């Protein structure tokens, strides 16, 4: 495949049209303006080579500042993820999953003290019972000598 040569005019036009647009839009405008058929990857490489960065503003925030503050408050209380999710969804009338809530907590560094530990004095249900063995297992349990 032949290597394309881009001129200063190409680079200047690319700098002009790039801000606020997505990569595919930049490629389309570039090709229409110069009557070329450069691929999106070729234009992306050209932009990176000349230090032209895409600056597409984020359009939608998924969580408000109030919701983030409430997540911090719930995490500081030492609740489990299931409980945090339930309280969050009740207060803001949403249907977020436990995984989504946990990801936001990790993103902002909100840790909780809740752990699944055995409480002091807990007695397991099988304490003092002998282990179960399949019939005939005694024969193969130990090797001679």
PDB file of C-alpha atoms in Angstrom:
ATOM      1  CA  UNK A   1       0.000   0.000   0.000  1.00  0.00           C
ATOM      2  CA  UNK A   2       1.303   3.410  -0.941  1.00  0.00           C
ATOM      3  CA  UNK A   3       2.142   5.832   1.834  1.00  0.00           C
ATOM      4  CA  UNK A   4       0.140   9.051   1.790  1.00  0.00           C
ATOM      5  CA  UNK A   5       1.845  12.370   2.102  1.00  0.00           C
ATOM      6  CA  UNK A   6       0.032  14.985   4.149  1.00  0.00           C
ATOM      7  CA  UNK A   7       0.828  18.661   3.714  1.00  0.00           C
ATOM      8  CA  UNK A   8       0.710  21.596   6.116  1.00  0.00           C
ATOM      9  CA  UNK A   9      -2.726  22.456   4.717  1.00  0.00           C
ATOM     10  CA  UNK A  10      -4.020  19.032   5.788  1.00  0.00           C
ATOM     11  CA  UNK A  11      -2.606  19.369   9.300  1.00  0.00           C
ATOM     12  CA  UNK A  12      -3.940  22.910   9.758  1.00  0.00           C
ATOM     13  CA  UNK A  13      -7.423  21.863   8.647  1.00  0.00           C
ATOM     14  CA  UNK A  14      -7.274  18.891  11.022  1.00  0.00           C
ATOM     15  CA  UNK A  15      -6.366  21.224  13.910  1.00  0.00           C
ATOM     16  CA  UNK A  16      -9.292  23.459  12.989  1.00  0.00           C
ATOM     17  CA  UNK A  17     -12.009  20.781  12.796  1.00  0.00           C
ATOM     18  CA  UNK A  18     -10.929  18.425  15.622  1.00  0.00           C
ATOM     19  CA  UNK A  19     -12.046  20.237  18.834  1.00  0.00           C
ATOM     20  CA  UNK A  20     -15.435  19.055  20.093  1.00  0.00           C
ATOM     21  CA  UNK A  21     -15.849  16.299  17.490  1.00  0.00           C
ATOM     22  CA  UNK A  22     -15.594  12.544  17.584  1.00  0.00           C
ATOM     23  CA  UNK A  23     -13.011  10.653  15.544  1.00  0.00           C
ATOM     24  CA  UNK A  24     -15.448   9.441  12.898  1.00  0.00           C
ATOM     25  CA  UNK A  25     -16.801  12.985  12.401  1.00  0.00           C
ATOM     26  CA  UNK A  26     -13.289  14.381  11.922  1.00  0.00           C
ATOM     27  CA  UNK A  27     -12.518  11.662   9.362  1.00  0.00           C
ATOM     28  CA  UNK A  28     -15.721  12.351   7.422  1.00  0.00           C
ATOM     29  CA  UNK A  29     -15.125  16.127   7.296  1.00  0.00           C
ATOM     30  CA  UNK A  30     -11.461  15.668   6.352  1.00  0.00           C
ATOM     31  CA  UNK A  31     -12.285  13.288   3.482  1.00  0.00           C
ATOM     32  CA  UNK A  32     -15.108  15.510   2.169  1.00  0.00           C
ATOM     33  CA  UNK A  33     -12.945  18.636   2.259  1.00  0.00           C
ATOM     34  CA  UNK A  34      -9.950  17.120   0.452  1.00  0.00           C
ATOM     35  CA  UNK A  35     -11.779  14.519  -1.683  1.00  0.00           C
ATOM     36  CA  UNK A  36      -9.813  11.683  -0.087  1.00  0.00           C
ATOM     37  CA  UNK A  37     -10.789   8.312   1.347  1.00  0.00           C
ATOM     38  CA  UNK A  38      -8.479   8.118   4.382  1.00  0.00           C
ATOM     39  CA  UNK A  39      -9.539   5.643   7.057  1.00  0.00           C
ATOM     40  CA  UNK A  40     -10.411   6.619  10.594  1.00  0.00           C
ATOM     41  CA  UNK A  41      -7.252   4.864  11.805  1.00  0.00           C
ATOM     42  CA  UNK A  42      -5.112   6.872   9.372  1.00  0.00           C
ATOM     43  CA  UNK A  43      -6.598  10.174  10.563  1.00  0.00           C
ATOM     44  CA  UNK A  44      -6.205   9.098  14.213  1.00  0.00           C
ATOM     45  CA  UNK A  45      -2.531   8.280  13.575  1.00  0.00           C
ATOM     46  CA  UNK A  46      -2.031  11.615  11.827  1.00  0.00           C
ATOM     47  CA  UNK A  47      -3.621  13.471  14.748  1.00  0.00           C
ATOM     48  CA  UNK A  48      -1.485  11.658  17.310  1.00  0.00           C
ATOM     49  CA  UNK A  49       1.683  12.191  15.274  1.00  0.00           C
ATOM     50  CA  UNK A  50       1.075  15.952  15.265  1.00  0.00           C
ATOM     51  CA  UNK A  51      -0.223  16.192  18.861  1.00  0.00           C
ATOM     52  CA  UNK A  52      -3.830  17.015  17.966  1.00  0.00           C
ATOM     53  CA  UNK A  53      -6.047  15.642  20.732  1.00  0.00           C
ATOM     54  CA  UNK A  54      -9.779  15.048  20.673  1.00  0.00           C
ATOM     55  CA  UNK A  55     -11.559  17.170  23.245  1.00  0.00           C
ATOM     56  CA  UNK A  56     -15.076  15.820  23.338  1.00  0.00           C
ATOM     57  CA  UNK A  57     -16.987  17.116  26.349  1.00  0.00           C
ATOM     58  CA  UNK A  58     -18.769  14.597  28.523  1.00  0.00           C
ATOM     59  CA  UNK A  59     -22.437  15.063  27.878  1.00  0.00           C
ATOM     60  CA  UNK A  60     -24.075  13.128  30.693  1.00  0.00           C
ATOM     61  CA  UNK A  61     -23.076  12.661  34.319  1.00  0.00           C
ATOM     62  CA  UNK A  62     -24.564   9.546  35.807  1.00  0.00           C
ATOM     63  CA  UNK A  63     -24.405  10.656  39.437  1.00  0.00           C
ATOM     64  CA  UNK A  64     -25.115  14.082  40.910  1.00  0.00           C
ATOM     65  CA  UNK A  65     -22.986  15.691  43.609  1.00  0.00           C
ATOM     66  CA  UNK A  66     -25.760  14.982  46.114  1.00  0.00           C
ATOM     67  CA  UNK A  67     -25.733  11.280  45.206  1.00  0.00           C
ATOM     68  CA  UNK A  68     -21.945  11.084  45.535  1.00  0.00           C
ATOM     69  CA  UNK A  69     -22.105  12.763  48.967  1.00  0.00           C
ATOM     70  CA  UNK A  70     -24.804  10.302  50.076  1.00  0.00           C
ATOM     71  CA  UNK A  71     -22.668   7.365  48.895  1.00  0.00           C
ATOM     72  CA  UNK A  72     -19.799   8.679  51.015  1.00  0.00           C
ATOM     73  CA  UNK A  73     -22.106   9.024  54.022  1.00  0.00           C
ATOM     74  CA  UNK A  74     -23.383   5.446  53.619  1.00  0.00           C
ATOM     75  CA  UNK A  75     -19.869   4.076  53.191  1.00  0.00           C
ATOM     76  CA  UNK A  76     -18.696   5.870  56.345  1.00  0.00           C
ATOM     77  CA  UNK A  77     -21.466   4.159  58.316  1.00  0.00           C
ATOM     78  CA  UNK A  78     -19.827   0.773  57.679  1.00  0.00           C
ATOM     79  CA  UNK A  79     -22.694  -0.853  55.784  1.00  0.00           C
ATOM     80  CA  UNK A  80     -22.475  -3.744  53.340  1.00  0.00           C
ATOM     81  CA  UNK A  81     -22.891  -3.181  49.591  1.00  0.00           C
ATOM     82  CA  UNK A  82     -26.372  -4.724  49.553  1.00  0.00           C
ATOM     83  CA  UNK A  83     -27.576  -2.326  52.244  1.00  0.00           C
ATOM     84  CA  UNK A  84     -25.876   0.707  50.663  1.00  0.00           C
ATOM     85  CA  UNK A  85     -27.507  -0.106  47.312  1.00  0.00           C
ATOM     86  CA  UNK A  86     -30.945  -0.545  48.864  1.00  0.00           C
ATOM     87  CA  UNK A  87     -30.780   2.762  50.775  1.00  0.00           C
ATOM     88  CA  UNK A  88     -29.383   4.632  47.763  1.00  0.00           C
ATOM     89  CA  UNK A  89     -32.114   3.350  45.442  1.00  0.00           C
ATOM     90  CA  UNK A  90     -34.854   4.145  47.974  1.00  0.00           C
ATOM     91  CA  UNK A  91     -33.679   7.704  48.530  1.00  0.00           C
ATOM     92  CA  UNK A  92     -33.156   8.649  44.876  1.00  0.00           C
ATOM     93  CA  UNK A  93     -35.840   6.378  43.376  1.00  0.00           C
ATOM     94  CA  UNK A  94     -33.368   4.627  41.057  1.00  0.00           C
ATOM     95  CA  UNK A  95     -32.672   0.988  40.229  1.00  0.00           C
ATOM     96  CA  UNK A  96     -28.868   0.856  40.394  1.00  0.00           C
ATOM     97  CA  UNK A  97     -27.246  -2.543  40.853  1.00  0.00           C
ATOM     98  CA  UNK A  98     -24.874  -3.480  43.659  1.00  0.00           C
ATOM     99  CA  UNK A  99     -22.061  -3.668  41.126  1.00  0.00           C
ATOM    100  CA  UNK A 100     -22.748  -0.138  39.814  1.00  0.00           C
ATOM    101  CA  UNK A 101     -22.787   1.303  43.344  1.00  0.00           C
ATOM    102  CA  UNK A 102     -19.596  -0.540  44.263  1.00  0.00           C
ATOM    103  CA  UNK A 103     -17.844   0.769  41.139  1.00  0.00           C
ATOM    104  CA  UNK A 104     -18.734   4.345  42.065  1.00  0.00           C
ATOM    105  CA  UNK A 105     -17.493   3.800  45.607  1.00  0.00           C
ATOM    106  CA  UNK A 106     -14.191   2.445  44.242  1.00  0.00           C
ATOM    107  CA  UNK A 107     -13.922   5.306  41.748  1.00  0.00           C
ATOM    108  CA  UNK A 108     -14.142   7.903  44.526  1.00  0.00           C
ATOM    109  CA  UNK A 109     -12.229   5.829  47.105  1.00  0.00           C
ATOM    110  CA  UNK A 110     -15.117   5.360  49.557  1.00  0.00           C
ATOM    111  CA  UNK A 111     -14.297   2.348  51.693  1.00  0.00           C
ATOM    112  CA  UNK A 112     -16.569   0.620  54.164  1.00  0.00           C
ATOM    113  CA  UNK A 113     -15.627  -1.172  57.368  1.00  0.00           C
ATOM    114  CA  UNK A 114     -18.238  -3.893  56.845  1.00  0.00           C
ATOM    115  CA  UNK A 115     -16.644  -7.332  56.540  1.00  0.00           C
ATOM    116  CA  UNK A 116     -17.985 -10.858  56.652  1.00  0.00           C
ATOM    117  CA  UNK A 117     -16.134 -11.945  59.804  1.00  0.00           C
ATOM    118  CA  UNK A 118     -17.182 -14.583  62.294  1.00  0.00           C
ATOM    119  CA  UNK A 119     -18.301 -12.906  65.477  1.00  0.00           C
ATOM    120  CA  UNK A 120     -16.364 -13.737  68.650  1.00  0.00           C
ATOM    121  CA  UNK A 121     -17.887 -16.816  70.297  1.00  0.00           C
ATOM    122  CA  UNK A 122     -19.417 -18.161  67.065  1.00  0.00           C
ATOM    123  CA  UNK A 123     -19.731 -21.958  67.072  1.00  0.00           C
ATOM    124  CA  UNK A 124     -19.848 -23.764  63.738  1.00  0.00           C
ATOM    125  CA  UNK A 125     -22.657 -26.261  63.213  1.00  0.00           C
ATOM    126  CA  UNK A 126     -20.239 -29.174  62.800  1.00  0.00           C
ATOM    127  CA  UNK A 127     -18.026 -28.519  65.831  1.00  0.00           C
ATOM    128  CA  UNK A 128     -17.214 -31.789  67.617  1.00  0.00           C
ATOM    129  CA  UNK A 129     -18.554 -34.001  64.830  1.00  0.00           C
ATOM    130  CA  UNK A 130     -16.365 -36.494  63.043  1.00  0.00           C
ATOM    131  CA  UNK A 131     -15.712 -36.029  59.361  1.00  0.00           C
ATOM    132  CA  UNK A 132     -17.766 -38.024  56.896  1.00  0.00           C
ATOM    133  CA  UNK A 133     -16.056 -40.711  54.880  1.00  0.00           C
ATOM    134  CA  UNK A 134     -17.338 -42.648  51.915  1.00  0.00           C
ATOM    135  CA  UNK A 135     -17.747 -46.352  52.537  1.00  0.00           C
ATOM    136  CA  UNK A 136     -14.527 -48.180  51.728  1.00  0.00           C
ATOM    137  CA  UNK A 137     -12.394 -45.019  51.771  1.00  0.00           C
ATOM    138  CA  UNK A 138     -10.378 -46.284  54.754  1.00  0.00           C
ATOM    139  CA  UNK A 139      -8.640 -48.831  52.514  1.00  0.00           C
ATOM    140  CA  UNK A 140      -7.021 -46.133  50.342  1.00  0.00           C
ATOM    141  CA  UNK A 141      -6.363 -43.497  52.973  1.00  0.00           C
ATOM    142  CA  UNK A 142      -2.877 -44.568  54.056  1.00  0.00           C
ATOM    143  CA  UNK A 143      -0.040 -46.263  52.216  1.00  0.00           C
ATOM    144  CA  UNK A 144       1.826 -49.168  53.750  1.00  0.00           C
ATOM    145  CA  UNK A 145       5.085 -48.368  55.453  1.00  0.00           C
TER     146      UNK A 145
END
